[in-house]
Amino acid sequence: MGRQKHPQIVTANDLFEGDVIYLTGEGGWTRLHGDAAVAHDSDEAQRLLAVAQAQPDKIVGAYLADAAIDADGRPQPVHFREAFRTRGPSNYFHGKQAEV
Amino acid sequence: MYRYDDFDAEFVRARVADLREQVERRIDGSLTEDEFKPLRLMNGLYLQLHAYMLRVAIPYGTLNSRQMRQLAMIAERWDKGYGHFTTRQNIQFNWPKLKDVPDILDALADVEMHAIQTSGNCIRNVTADHFAGAAADEIEDPRPTAELLRQWSTDHPEFQFLPRKFKIAITGSPNDRAVTKAHDIGLRMVRNDAGEPGYEVIVGGGLGRTPMIGKTVRDFVPKADLLPYLEAILRVYNLAGRRDNKYKARIKILVHETGTEEIKALIEAAFAEQKALFQAPPQALVDRIEAAFAPPDFDNTQSLVFDRAQADDPVFRSFVETNVSEHRNPAYGIVSVSLKPVGGTPGDASAEQMRVLADIAERYGHDELRVSHEQNIILPHVRKADIPAVHAELNKAGLATANIGLLSDIIACPGMDYCALATARSIPVAQEIATHFDALKLERDIGPLKIKISGCINACGHHHVGHIGILGLDKAGVENYQITLGGDGTETATIGERTGPGFAAEDLIPAIEAIIDTYLDLRHTGEETFLDAYRRLGAQPFKDAIYDHRRDSARAV
Ligand code: HEM
Ligand code: SF4
């Protein structure tokens, strides 16, 4: 079992809408980072990534991103890029911050 | 203005039909993303951080009121009610849905627009001086040449798979407003000893991770020889340019590694062959293009309205000072409309503002609009007597910001608010700088100053040629900003020098302020611009100021 510094989640963009999505434990997709499935080791991370990559007719560009687990046990973004992706741009109230 | 002929129109419609089918096949799963991606990119469709983005070409930055209204319609119907004008004289829509893109492209084709050649390793849209055909200092309008280049390069079989993307910029004026020295090929119109117009050809400029100022490979190419000469350059590049490494594939690397003299010899040899083989475009076509860019019917009636309005209204006077430039016809002015309201997003215009601009262009501006690489909109031909009325209408639409060429006229790329390649944000930095200095009311006193910001090393925001350049990086998971000083994108082009270590976002504004205070303290007179002062003083006093400042603020914490 490979160790990793942070737990990880799988994220991608929706093929049709283009917006940011996260893989859930059931192999489906959510718009909410907090509902993403969390991998605590690298085997699990690779397994989740493979689940995502098997859905090229729904998603584009799946990858693993580091997450931190908050007090409620939900994954939160670690890197600022991933934090921006949960919200949308900072110059307008558009994207996820307005829609989800 | 240039109108499509039947060939152009059919070509564009056929490309839309192709993409429509490709989108359907992507949606039904018969195309993979790997197969689809190059196809969508060829049609200007990117996938960014939060959504798809469609980049629409505005060849040589010229458009009419009908086209501007169509952009407004697209922004409202398929996007979020605005568009972003870019340094490449394009417009980008930040929120289209995949299934709508073919309809958007059809709507563009209705007004003779498209998104071809906005991506990929082809000859990209030719960019031109945004004052072309209007500037007082111009030898000739360079756009007929730009249009000829567009027709020649669109789908040119030999040049669809170049080692890397290829950008050409052109100007007809000695004052370079098109940043010709930072393009793969820059063309500057000059006269030879006999007084005939031709082009100085500059090769191998570029920004990005390896910024370079282009080298002049020929002082004068007669207009008739320009296409075979450019074919010769492209032939040399196609054969000798590196394809092994994406970061070394631009022609600037070839020129740099080969040496200017050697490259000149290779080009001249290829040109000798090319010239013999070259089939000149039919004269009828050249004439048709020339006629399409013929100057409008100027109205030379003299009037005192303009002078009187300046005398009576200080707000109008300050607008004229910064936003109106000298026109070749003394009864006219060139009006630059700033898309940089203090605190706004550089380059953004709402659908409503686009319509106002279209109406003004139609009523007062011979139906012409331009997009400048500085992310502003230009009304190239406005009768001076009408400028007060134009100003009043711009004002009502929030478009009368009088800051062209000043500190808050900032170029900023989309950065990490939109772009998937970004390493940091750039838009909020531009907003903060403009807001901070607006509060100090120093902008006019500071005078001409170009601040340019990129959100990663690709340099879409031209930071290397900003008097003050800012590059956003990711330093161990925190946004960090490097400053360069002394860059210049004009005929005296220079790559800016890095001051040293970068700054966290909260330390950046104090650093910029320290740079500007140093300039205000050390400038000879109110006349010496920031760039002139920097050239006289060198980097040291500015470095001392910003890094001392940082020590002070560190101590203060
Ligand atoms: C968000 C989508 C964008 C992507 C993916 C993108 C990508 C890139 C890349 C990879 C380069 C480096 C090319 C090289 O050095 O070989 C580049 C350069 C450049 N881009 Fe962008 N860019 C984007 C948006 C923009 C925008 C919005 C503008 C205008 C504001 C722009 C204007 C430029 C310019 C002027 C360069 C200049 C440097 C050069 O070609 O030497 N790009 N872009
Ligand atoms: S400079 Fe970087 S961040 Fe800015 S638009 Fe270009 S690729 Fe994106």
XYZ file of C-alpha atoms and ligand atoms in Angstrom:
708
model
C 0.000 0.000 0.000
C 1.660 3.226 -1.196
C 1.791 6.120 1.219
C 0.921 9.633 0.126
C 1.292 13.003 1.764
C -2.353 13.977 1.343
C -5.586 12.123 0.736
C -6.654 12.546 -2.896
C -9.819 13.024 -4.894
C -10.472 12.696 -8.641
C -11.606 15.754 -10.554
C -12.337 16.487 -14.222
C -14.429 18.745 -16.456
C -17.889 17.769 -17.647
C -17.810 17.011 -21.382
C -21.052 18.843 -22.167
C -21.085 21.738 -19.699
C -17.331 22.122 -19.363
C -17.635 22.749 -15.620
C -15.678 21.179 -12.776
C -16.830 17.820 -11.431
C -15.661 15.321 -8.804
C -15.866 11.545 -8.759
C -18.122 10.053 -6.081
C -17.823 6.725 -4.306
C -20.487 5.228 -6.562
C -18.479 6.074 -9.679
C -20.803 8.968 -10.553
C -20.043 12.693 -10.511
C -20.827 15.610 -8.219
C -20.379 19.392 -8.475
C -19.432 19.554 -4.788
C -15.853 19.011 -3.720
C -17.046 17.923 -0.278
C -18.978 14.998 -1.780
C -15.986 13.584 -3.675
C -14.714 10.092 -2.944
C -11.455 10.222 -0.978
C -8.466 7.960 -1.564
C -6.209 7.560 1.451
C -3.522 5.568 -0.289
C -2.075 5.415 -3.773
C -3.675 2.096 -4.742
C -7.098 3.495 -3.973
C -6.194 6.718 -5.801
C -5.218 4.798 -8.927
C -8.381 2.721 -8.715
C -10.554 5.864 -8.536
C -8.674 7.452 -11.397
C -9.263 4.353 -13.527
C -12.992 4.529 -12.742
C -13.015 8.113 -13.996
C -10.943 7.442 -17.077
C -13.324 4.681 -18.099
C -15.976 7.382 -18.726
C -14.540 9.367 -21.666
C -18.054 9.895 -23.028
C -18.957 12.031 -20.003
C -15.828 13.768 -18.811
C -12.578 15.380 -19.974
C -9.163 15.441 -18.372
C -9.536 13.461 -15.129
C -6.701 13.803 -12.622
C -5.921 13.298 -8.952
C -5.809 16.332 -6.694
C -4.667 16.582 -3.075
C -7.315 17.147 -0.436
C -7.469 17.812 3.282
C -10.194 16.309 5.441
C -12.155 18.914 7.397
C -13.848 18.592 10.798
C -16.965 17.132 9.164
C -14.885 14.452 7.494
C -15.291 16.042 4.051
C -12.458 16.629 1.557
C -11.404 20.250 1.036
C -8.966 21.501 -1.623
C -5.337 21.962 -0.657
C -3.897 23.899 -3.583
C -5.250 27.353 -4.483
C -5.947 26.246 -8.037
C -8.288 23.547 -6.754
C -9.896 26.024 -4.367
C -10.611 28.377 -7.325
C -12.068 25.450 -9.244
C -14.618 24.887 -6.484
C -15.807 28.511 -6.806
C -15.285 30.075 -10.213
C -13.540 33.296 -11.229
C -12.794 36.074 -8.724
C -13.767 38.971 -11.001
C -17.453 38.018 -11.416
C -19.929 36.051 -9.391
C -20.104 33.359 -12.062
C -19.537 29.626 -12.131
C -19.952 27.327 -9.148
C -20.143 30.059 -6.504
C -23.323 31.294 -8.229
C -24.755 28.010 -9.424
C -24.076 25.230 -6.957
C -13.922 47.023 -45.318
C -13.034 43.643 -46.733
C -16.038 41.466 -47.697
C -15.781 37.734 -48.108
C -15.946 36.425 -51.623
C -17.881 33.211 -52.376
C -14.872 31.052 -51.727
C -14.308 32.504 -48.245
C -17.986 32.207 -47.353
C -18.231 28.585 -48.472
C -14.995 27.716 -46.763
C -16.193 29.106 -43.439
C -19.618 27.415 -43.700
C -17.954 24.111 -44.565
C -15.727 24.404 -41.526
C -18.739 25.056 -39.287
C -20.538 22.041 -40.765
C -17.470 19.897 -40.096
C -17.296 21.013 -36.509
C -21.033 20.465 -36.041
C -20.584 16.869 -37.098
C -17.477 16.459 -34.962
C -19.284 17.806 -31.890
C -22.146 15.376 -32.492
C -19.722 12.505 -32.796
C -17.918 13.581 -29.637
C -21.209 13.788 -27.755
C -22.419 10.387 -28.971
C -19.073 8.886 -27.997
C -17.741 7.967 -31.438
C -14.851 10.428 -31.116
C -12.490 10.269 -28.136
C -11.168 13.443 -26.505
C -7.748 12.743 -27.994
C -9.301 12.701 -31.455
C -11.611 15.621 -30.796
C -9.226 18.022 -29.084
C -7.147 18.987 -32.129
C -10.368 19.426 -34.118
C -11.963 21.749 -31.583
C -8.731 23.716 -31.147
C -8.587 24.281 -34.917
C -11.915 26.020 -34.460
C -10.870 28.125 -31.504
C -12.596 26.009 -28.861
C -10.615 25.531 -25.650
C -11.484 23.862 -22.374
C -10.485 26.176 -19.553
C -10.742 25.945 -15.778
C -14.475 26.383 -15.286
C -15.918 26.042 -18.781
C -15.247 25.891 -22.489
C -13.883 29.061 -24.091
C -14.399 30.131 -27.689
C -11.787 32.392 -29.247
C -13.138 34.348 -32.180
C -10.826 35.858 -34.755
C -10.998 39.549 -35.560
C -8.481 39.709 -38.402
C -6.212 42.742 -38.021
C -8.585 43.875 -35.294
C -11.064 45.439 -37.725
C -14.826 45.056 -37.424
C -18.009 46.914 -38.340
C -21.125 47.716 -36.340
C -23.032 44.700 -37.622
C -20.290 42.370 -36.469
C -20.053 44.069 -33.082
C -23.822 43.698 -32.618
C -23.573 40.027 -33.468
C -20.864 39.597 -30.822
C -23.257 41.266 -28.366
C -26.034 38.892 -29.405
C -23.770 35.862 -28.948
C -22.666 37.125 -25.534
C -26.277 37.398 -24.424
C -27.708 34.310 -26.017
C -24.973 31.765 -25.402
C -22.662 33.308 -22.839
C -22.988 35.405 -19.686
C -23.611 38.755 -21.328
C -20.040 39.879 -21.934
C -16.940 39.179 -23.982
C -13.224 39.507 -23.304
C -11.063 41.346 -25.866
C -7.504 40.033 -25.906
C -3.952 41.096 -26.712
C -4.181 39.071 -29.903
C -6.995 41.309 -31.153
C -9.483 38.479 -30.642
C -12.576 38.198 -28.514
C -13.039 35.298 -26.145
C -16.320 34.000 -24.790
C -15.721 32.355 -21.436
C -18.872 30.276 -20.907
C -20.163 28.518 -24.047
C -21.656 25.032 -23.840
C -20.228 22.395 -26.152
C -23.524 21.721 -27.933
C -24.038 25.447 -28.668
C -20.652 26.051 -30.264
C -21.667 25.078 -33.832
C -24.625 27.487 -33.589
C -22.340 30.240 -32.339
C -19.979 29.630 -35.245
C -22.909 29.794 -37.671
C -23.993 33.083 -36.115
C -20.442 34.347 -36.628
C -20.425 33.150 -40.231
C -23.621 35.182 -40.772
C -21.485 38.291 -40.267
C -18.372 36.965 -41.991
C -16.551 35.978 -38.832
C -15.028 32.723 -37.638
C -12.690 31.143 -35.116
C -10.235 29.590 -37.550
C -6.501 30.069 -37.090
C -6.907 31.083 -33.491
C -5.125 27.934 -32.369
C -2.773 25.219 -33.527
C 0.612 25.161 -35.231
C -0.481 27.247 -38.176
C -0.088 30.866 -39.179
C -2.305 32.589 -36.660
C -4.435 35.618 -37.292
C -2.320 38.454 -38.554
C -2.384 41.347 -36.115
C -2.069 44.952 -37.236
C -1.639 48.456 -35.900
C -5.054 49.341 -34.479
C -4.711 52.855 -35.910
C -4.148 51.458 -39.427
C -5.685 53.603 -42.134
C -6.176 56.476 -39.712
C -2.857 57.332 -38.055
C -1.237 60.651 -38.914
C 2.221 59.065 -38.942
C 1.320 56.238 -41.332
C 2.998 55.675 -44.706
C 0.196 53.448 -46.030
C -2.591 51.356 -44.584
C -0.956 47.944 -43.950
C -4.273 46.050 -43.879
C -4.409 45.220 -47.600
C -1.120 43.393 -47.015
C -2.544 41.815 -43.846
C -5.605 40.605 -45.764
C -3.460 39.247 -48.559
C -1.433 37.387 -45.928
C -4.629 36.040 -44.405
C -5.838 34.670 -47.719
C -2.433 33.309 -48.566
C -1.951 31.573 -45.218
C -5.472 30.230 -44.579
C -5.223 26.525 -45.223
C -1.924 26.942 -47.122
C -1.010 23.217 -47.456
C 2.634 23.706 -46.717
C 2.024 25.724 -43.570
C -0.685 23.853 -41.659
C 1.778 21.737 -39.709
C 4.576 24.066 -38.825
C 6.886 23.110 -35.975
C 4.870 25.502 -33.793
C 2.314 28.320 -33.932
C 3.329 31.282 -36.050
C 2.361 34.884 -35.467
C 2.742 37.788 -37.853
C 2.211 41.446 -36.957
C 2.197 44.395 -39.308
C 2.326 48.171 -39.124
C 2.375 50.925 -41.717
C 3.838 53.488 -39.315
C 7.300 54.226 -37.989
C 5.768 54.355 -34.481
C 5.218 50.701 -33.766
C 1.861 50.141 -32.077
C 1.672 46.484 -33.145
C 4.619 45.096 -31.118
C 6.135 43.836 -34.381
C 9.448 42.983 -32.714
C 7.840 40.422 -30.418
C 6.278 38.303 -33.178
C 7.600 35.424 -35.240
C 7.556 37.832 -38.158
C 7.143 41.575 -37.772
C 6.558 43.784 -40.809
C 7.199 47.497 -40.605
C 6.452 49.639 -43.597
C 9.362 51.863 -44.651
C 10.317 53.782 -47.778
C 13.404 53.030 -49.849
C 15.695 55.706 -51.289
C 13.383 56.109 -54.252
C 10.528 56.856 -51.870
C 8.618 53.652 -52.613
C 6.898 51.873 -49.752
C 8.011 48.382 -48.825
C 8.631 46.392 -45.657
C 11.383 46.006 -43.131
C 11.181 42.326 -42.180
C 11.888 41.334 -38.592
C 12.144 37.659 -37.665
C 12.350 35.659 -34.483
C 10.745 37.856 -31.887
C 8.518 36.340 -29.265
C 7.611 36.331 -25.627
C 6.721 33.190 -23.696
C 9.313 31.310 -21.702
C 12.218 32.525 -23.837
C 11.494 36.154 -24.668
C 13.366 37.602 -27.635
C 13.388 40.760 -29.682
C 13.160 40.007 -33.396
C 16.111 40.562 -35.717
C 15.871 42.550 -38.927
C 16.677 40.172 -41.780
C 16.000 42.672 -44.567
C 15.777 46.447 -44.348
C 13.573 46.676 -47.390
C 11.441 44.145 -49.264
C 9.398 45.649 -52.105
C 5.689 45.035 -51.670
C 5.556 42.810 -54.760
C 8.204 40.495 -53.268
C 6.694 40.207 -49.820
C 4.776 36.933 -50.201
C 7.635 34.959 -51.815
C 9.980 36.436 -49.228
C 7.729 35.273 -46.391
C 7.368 31.879 -48.056
C 11.143 31.681 -48.052
C 11.246 32.376 -44.318
C 8.579 29.761 -43.657
C 10.325 27.237 -45.875
C 13.569 27.687 -43.930
C 11.655 27.355 -40.663
C 9.663 24.326 -41.798
C 12.846 22.493 -42.783
C 15.234 23.598 -40.063
C 12.971 24.461 -37.131
C 13.112 22.064 -34.212
C 10.265 19.631 -33.794
C 11.911 17.584 -31.045
C 11.097 19.972 -28.222
C 7.950 22.073 -27.970
C 9.796 24.733 -26.000
C 12.457 25.096 -28.662
C 10.226 24.914 -31.688
C 9.419 28.590 -32.236
C 11.343 30.359 -34.991
C 12.959 32.631 -32.402
C 14.986 29.630 -31.181
C 16.031 28.757 -34.728
C 17.139 32.348 -35.345
C 18.938 32.448 -32.017
C 20.695 29.100 -32.433
C 21.586 29.647 -36.085
C 22.664 33.276 -35.825
C 21.205 36.239 -37.663
C 23.768 36.306 -40.486
C 23.398 32.604 -41.243
C 19.591 32.839 -41.157
C 19.699 35.799 -43.527
C 21.789 33.766 -45.977
C 19.410 30.789 -45.765
C 16.392 33.028 -46.312
C 17.994 34.809 -49.259
C 18.880 31.480 -50.885
C 15.336 30.177 -50.389
C 13.965 33.486 -51.640
C 15.923 33.267 -54.892
C 14.241 29.910 -55.581
C 10.881 30.947 -54.265
C 10.730 34.124 -56.276
C 11.197 32.225 -59.531
C 8.414 29.782 -58.636
C 6.065 32.286 -57.083
C 2.737 32.875 -58.720
C 1.662 36.361 -57.840
C -1.937 36.727 -56.725
C -4.107 37.958 -59.609
C -4.096 41.739 -59.956
C -7.887 41.750 -59.775
C -7.699 40.236 -56.288
C -5.069 42.715 -55.150
C -7.204 45.552 -56.518
C -10.300 44.209 -54.834
C -8.513 44.067 -51.495
C -7.040 47.558 -51.925
C -10.489 48.898 -52.738
C -11.951 47.216 -49.657
C -9.604 49.229 -47.474
C -9.992 52.529 -49.303
C -10.371 55.379 -46.839
C -13.949 56.461 -46.083
C -15.391 59.641 -47.567
C -14.074 62.153 -45.110
C -16.151 65.213 -44.327
C -13.738 68.125 -44.192
C -16.100 70.781 -42.875
C -14.319 72.910 -40.297
C -16.018 73.452 -36.974
C -15.195 75.035 -33.646
C -17.273 72.611 -31.600
C -14.290 70.468 -30.626
C -12.091 73.341 -29.454
C -14.948 74.976 -27.642
C -15.883 71.801 -25.799
C -12.287 71.419 -24.673
C -12.141 74.970 -23.427
C -15.451 74.671 -21.574
C -15.327 71.188 -20.110
C -12.299 69.963 -18.139
C -13.593 66.383 -18.134
C -13.780 66.397 -21.910
C -10.376 68.057 -22.116
C -8.763 65.326 -20.075
C -10.503 62.680 -22.197
C -9.051 64.290 -25.331
C -5.602 64.475 -23.768
C -5.377 60.719 -23.289
C -7.977 59.078 -25.526
C -7.896 61.050 -28.773
C -4.980 60.634 -31.183
C -3.988 62.537 -34.267
C -5.723 61.452 -37.472
C -4.243 61.742 -40.966
C -7.160 64.040 -41.765
C -6.947 67.191 -39.621
C -10.747 67.409 -39.352
C -10.795 63.969 -37.693
C -9.561 62.282 -34.535
C -8.932 58.668 -33.528
C -10.900 57.873 -30.378
C -9.624 55.101 -28.099
C -12.345 53.689 -25.878
C -10.847 52.325 -22.689
C -12.048 48.905 -21.530
C -10.191 49.538 -18.269
C -12.587 51.244 -15.889
C -10.924 51.495 -12.494
C -11.491 48.190 -10.705
C -12.891 46.479 -13.820
C -11.561 43.491 -15.760
C -9.168 44.683 -18.481
C -10.637 43.964 -21.911
C -14.166 43.038 -20.883
C -17.198 44.641 -22.507
C -20.832 43.877 -21.761
C -23.276 43.128 -24.562
C -24.897 46.491 -23.872
C -21.555 48.286 -24.198
C -20.839 46.451 -27.450
C -24.140 47.732 -28.818
C -23.386 51.290 -27.733
C -20.011 51.033 -29.485
C -21.692 49.656 -32.605
C -24.249 52.490 -32.600
C -21.576 55.151 -32.154
C -19.451 53.635 -34.919
C -22.409 53.566 -37.248
C -23.556 57.080 -36.487
C -20.251 58.917 -36.060
C -17.437 56.597 -37.092
C -17.836 55.514 -40.733
C -18.986 52.162 -39.356
C -15.518 51.082 -38.270
C -14.247 49.660 -35.003
C -10.909 48.205 -34.035
C -9.699 46.014 -31.230
C -6.283 47.018 -29.960
C -3.725 44.591 -28.574
C -3.913 46.736 -25.463
C -7.437 45.395 -24.977
C -9.247 48.607 -25.860
C -11.680 49.480 -28.641
C -10.795 52.098 -31.216
C -13.099 54.341 -33.256
C -10.596 55.131 -35.994
C -12.467 57.822 -37.907
C -14.487 60.328 -35.875
C -15.040 63.897 -37.039
C -13.589 66.191 -34.387
C -16.863 68.090 -34.322
C -18.601 64.854 -33.267
C -16.161 63.841 -30.551
C -17.993 65.765 -27.778
C -21.215 63.897 -28.627
C -19.341 60.589 -28.805
C -17.802 61.315 -25.429
C -21.219 62.008 -23.915
C -22.610 58.705 -25.218
C -19.582 56.746 -24.078
C -19.945 58.317 -20.673
C -23.540 57.118 -20.321
C -22.386 53.567 -21.044
C -19.482 53.653 -18.567
C -17.006 53.763 -21.437
C -15.447 57.207 -21.035
C -12.535 56.286 -18.740
C -9.796 58.772 -19.650
C -6.727 56.626 -19.013
C -5.273 55.462 -22.337
C -1.515 54.952 -21.954
C -1.625 55.685 -18.228
C -1.057 53.461 -15.212
C -4.568 51.979 -15.059
C -4.626 51.096 -18.781
C -3.276 47.692 -17.767
C -2.998 44.618 -19.974
C -3.830 41.432 -18.096
C -4.287 37.919 -19.412
C -7.176 35.827 -18.004
C -4.810 34.119 -15.564
C -6.067 31.611 -13.032
C -9.552 33.067 -13.010
C -10.124 31.294 -16.340
C -7.031 29.769 -17.881
C -6.146 26.116 -17.298
C -2.443 26.772 -17.843
C -2.166 29.575 -15.314
C 0.121 29.457 -12.306
C -1.513 32.477 -10.593
C -4.286 35.023 -11.066
C -3.708 38.219 -12.998
C -7.096 39.989 -13.191
C -7.356 40.765 -9.451
C -3.816 42.146 -9.542
C -4.809 44.569 -12.296
C -7.940 45.530 -10.366
C -6.019 46.194 -7.174
C -3.306 48.260 -8.836
C -5.851 50.422 -10.646
C -7.973 50.908 -7.527
C -5.026 51.644 -5.272
C -3.508 54.317 -7.501
C -6.889 55.803 -8.320
C -7.265 56.613 -4.634
C -3.882 58.418 -4.687
C -4.933 60.566 -7.707
C -1.388 60.356 -9.061
C -2.068 58.799 -12.445
C -1.846 61.977 -14.546
C 1.251 63.128 -12.713
C 2.942 59.759 -13.292
C 2.264 60.073 -17.024
C 2.771 57.374 -19.688
C 3.185 54.003 -18.023
C 2.479 50.519 -19.304
C 1.822 47.798 -16.769
C 1.351 44.310 -18.222
C 0.454 41.173 -16.307
C 0.624 37.469 -17.234
C -0.621 34.556 -15.151
C 2.120 32.192 -16.293
C 5.327 32.002 -18.242
C 3.471 31.852 -21.595
C 3.300 35.633 -21.399
C -0.066 36.186 -23.046
C -0.247 39.437 -21.060
C 2.995 40.701 -22.706
C 4.632 41.281 -19.314
C 8.138 41.183 -20.805
C 7.428 44.344 -22.774
C 5.640 46.211 -19.992
C 7.437 49.214 -18.507
C 6.449 47.370 -15.364
C 5.814 43.686 -16.067
C 4.246 41.299 -13.595
C 4.417 37.525 -13.887
C 2.269 35.363 -11.608
C 3.835 32.105 -10.432
C 3.015 29.267 -8.079
C 5.631 29.261 -5.356
C 5.112 26.169 -3.238
C 1.348 26.470 -3.381
C 1.111 30.255 -2.937
C 0.576 32.889 -5.626
C 3.810 34.809 -6.107
C 4.559 37.702 -8.468
C 7.820 38.516 -10.210
C 8.434 42.056 -11.398
C 10.317 43.069 -14.539
C 11.233 46.666 -15.342
C 12.127 48.592 -18.464
C 10.329 46.463 -21.036
C 9.117 48.186 -24.185
C 6.956 46.879 -27.026
C 7.420 49.715 -29.510
C 10.035 50.426 -32.193
C 12.586 50.663 -29.382
C 11.569 47.199 -28.156
C 13.307 45.844 -25.090
C 12.728 42.848 -22.828
C 12.249 43.933 -19.232
C 14.749 42.939 -16.545
C 13.730 40.964 -13.509
C 14.156 42.883 -10.288
C 14.909 39.787 -8.201
C 12.818 37.531 -5.974
C 9.048 37.685 -6.389
C 6.400 39.022 -4.042
C 3.414 37.509 -2.308
C 0.144 39.067 -3.465
C -0.141 41.324 -0.418
C 3.411 42.658 -0.877
C 3.028 43.378 -4.562
C 1.136 46.674 -4.387
C 3.626 48.198 -1.902
C 6.446 47.111 -4.240
C 4.778 48.752 -7.255
C 4.222 51.861 -5.178
C 7.896 51.911 -4.166
C 8.893 51.706 -7.853
C 6.628 54.579 -8.764
C 7.714 56.708 -5.813
C 11.320 56.174 -6.853
C 10.494 57.352 -10.338
C 8.647 60.425 -9.058
C 11.584 61.281 -6.780
C 14.321 60.778 -9.340
C 12.818 61.953 -12.619
C 14.523 65.001 -14.093
C 11.427 66.989 -14.808
C 7.730 66.308 -15.166
C 8.534 65.543 -18.818
C 10.795 62.554 -18.278
C 8.683 59.412 -18.640
C 9.024 56.344 -16.467
C 10.736 54.443 -19.275
C 13.191 57.271 -20.010
C 14.004 57.617 -16.334
C 14.542 53.869 -16.025
C 16.849 53.903 -19.027
C 18.857 56.741 -17.538
C 18.999 55.414 -13.984
C 19.212 51.664 -14.525
C 17.564 49.082 -12.306
C 19.478 49.684 -9.098
C 17.551 52.548 -7.457
C 14.301 50.700 -8.124
C 15.627 47.439 -6.725
C 16.920 49.227 -3.655
C 13.522 50.768 -3.132
C 11.449 47.621 -3.461
C 13.657 45.281 -1.505
C 14.365 47.866 1.204
C 10.698 48.419 1.364
C 10.137 44.739 1.885
C 12.604 44.680 4.756
C 10.795 47.645 6.311
C 7.431 45.989 6.088
C 8.865 42.697 7.376
C 10.182 44.586 10.377
C 6.870 46.284 10.847
C 5.056 42.951 11.159
C -6.920 30.682 -21.943
C -6.487 30.252 -23.049
C -5.074 30.459 -23.493
C -4.177 29.493 -23.672
C -4.381 28.019 -23.470
C -2.962 30.144 -24.124
C -1.803 29.460 -24.406
C -0.632 30.067 -24.765
C 0.633 29.424 -24.842
C 0.894 27.947 -24.544
C 1.546 30.355 -25.220
C 3.055 30.164 -25.370
C 3.426 29.875 -26.726
C 4.885 29.651 -26.944
O 5.719 30.333 -26.343
O 5.207 28.788 -27.779
C 0.833 31.579 -25.424
C 1.389 32.764 -25.865
C 0.652 33.918 -26.114
N -0.692 34.066 -25.982
Fe -1.937 32.773 -25.098
N -3.179 31.475 -24.216
C -4.451 31.723 -23.826
C -5.062 32.923 -23.753
C -4.548 34.055 -24.317
C -5.162 35.332 -24.234
C -6.476 35.636 -23.535
C -4.377 36.186 -24.911
C -4.572 37.653 -25.049
C -4.864 38.395 -23.961
C -3.261 35.440 -25.424
C -2.224 35.968 -26.181
C -1.015 35.364 -26.292
C 0.152 36.073 -26.680
C 0.227 37.541 -27.105
C 1.208 35.178 -26.571
C 2.606 35.613 -26.824
C 3.697 35.215 -26.877
C 4.227 34.590 -28.138
O 3.482 33.982 -28.883
O 5.449 34.720 -28.315
N -3.395 34.154 -25.045
N -0.493 31.380 -25.147
S -0.123 33.791 -19.821
Fe -0.551 31.788 -19.011
S -2.213 32.228 -17.587
Fe -2.166 33.937 -18.972
S -3.613 33.361 -20.578
Fe -1.563 32.770 -21.245
S -1.424 30.648 -20.743
Fe -3.100 31.495 -19.520
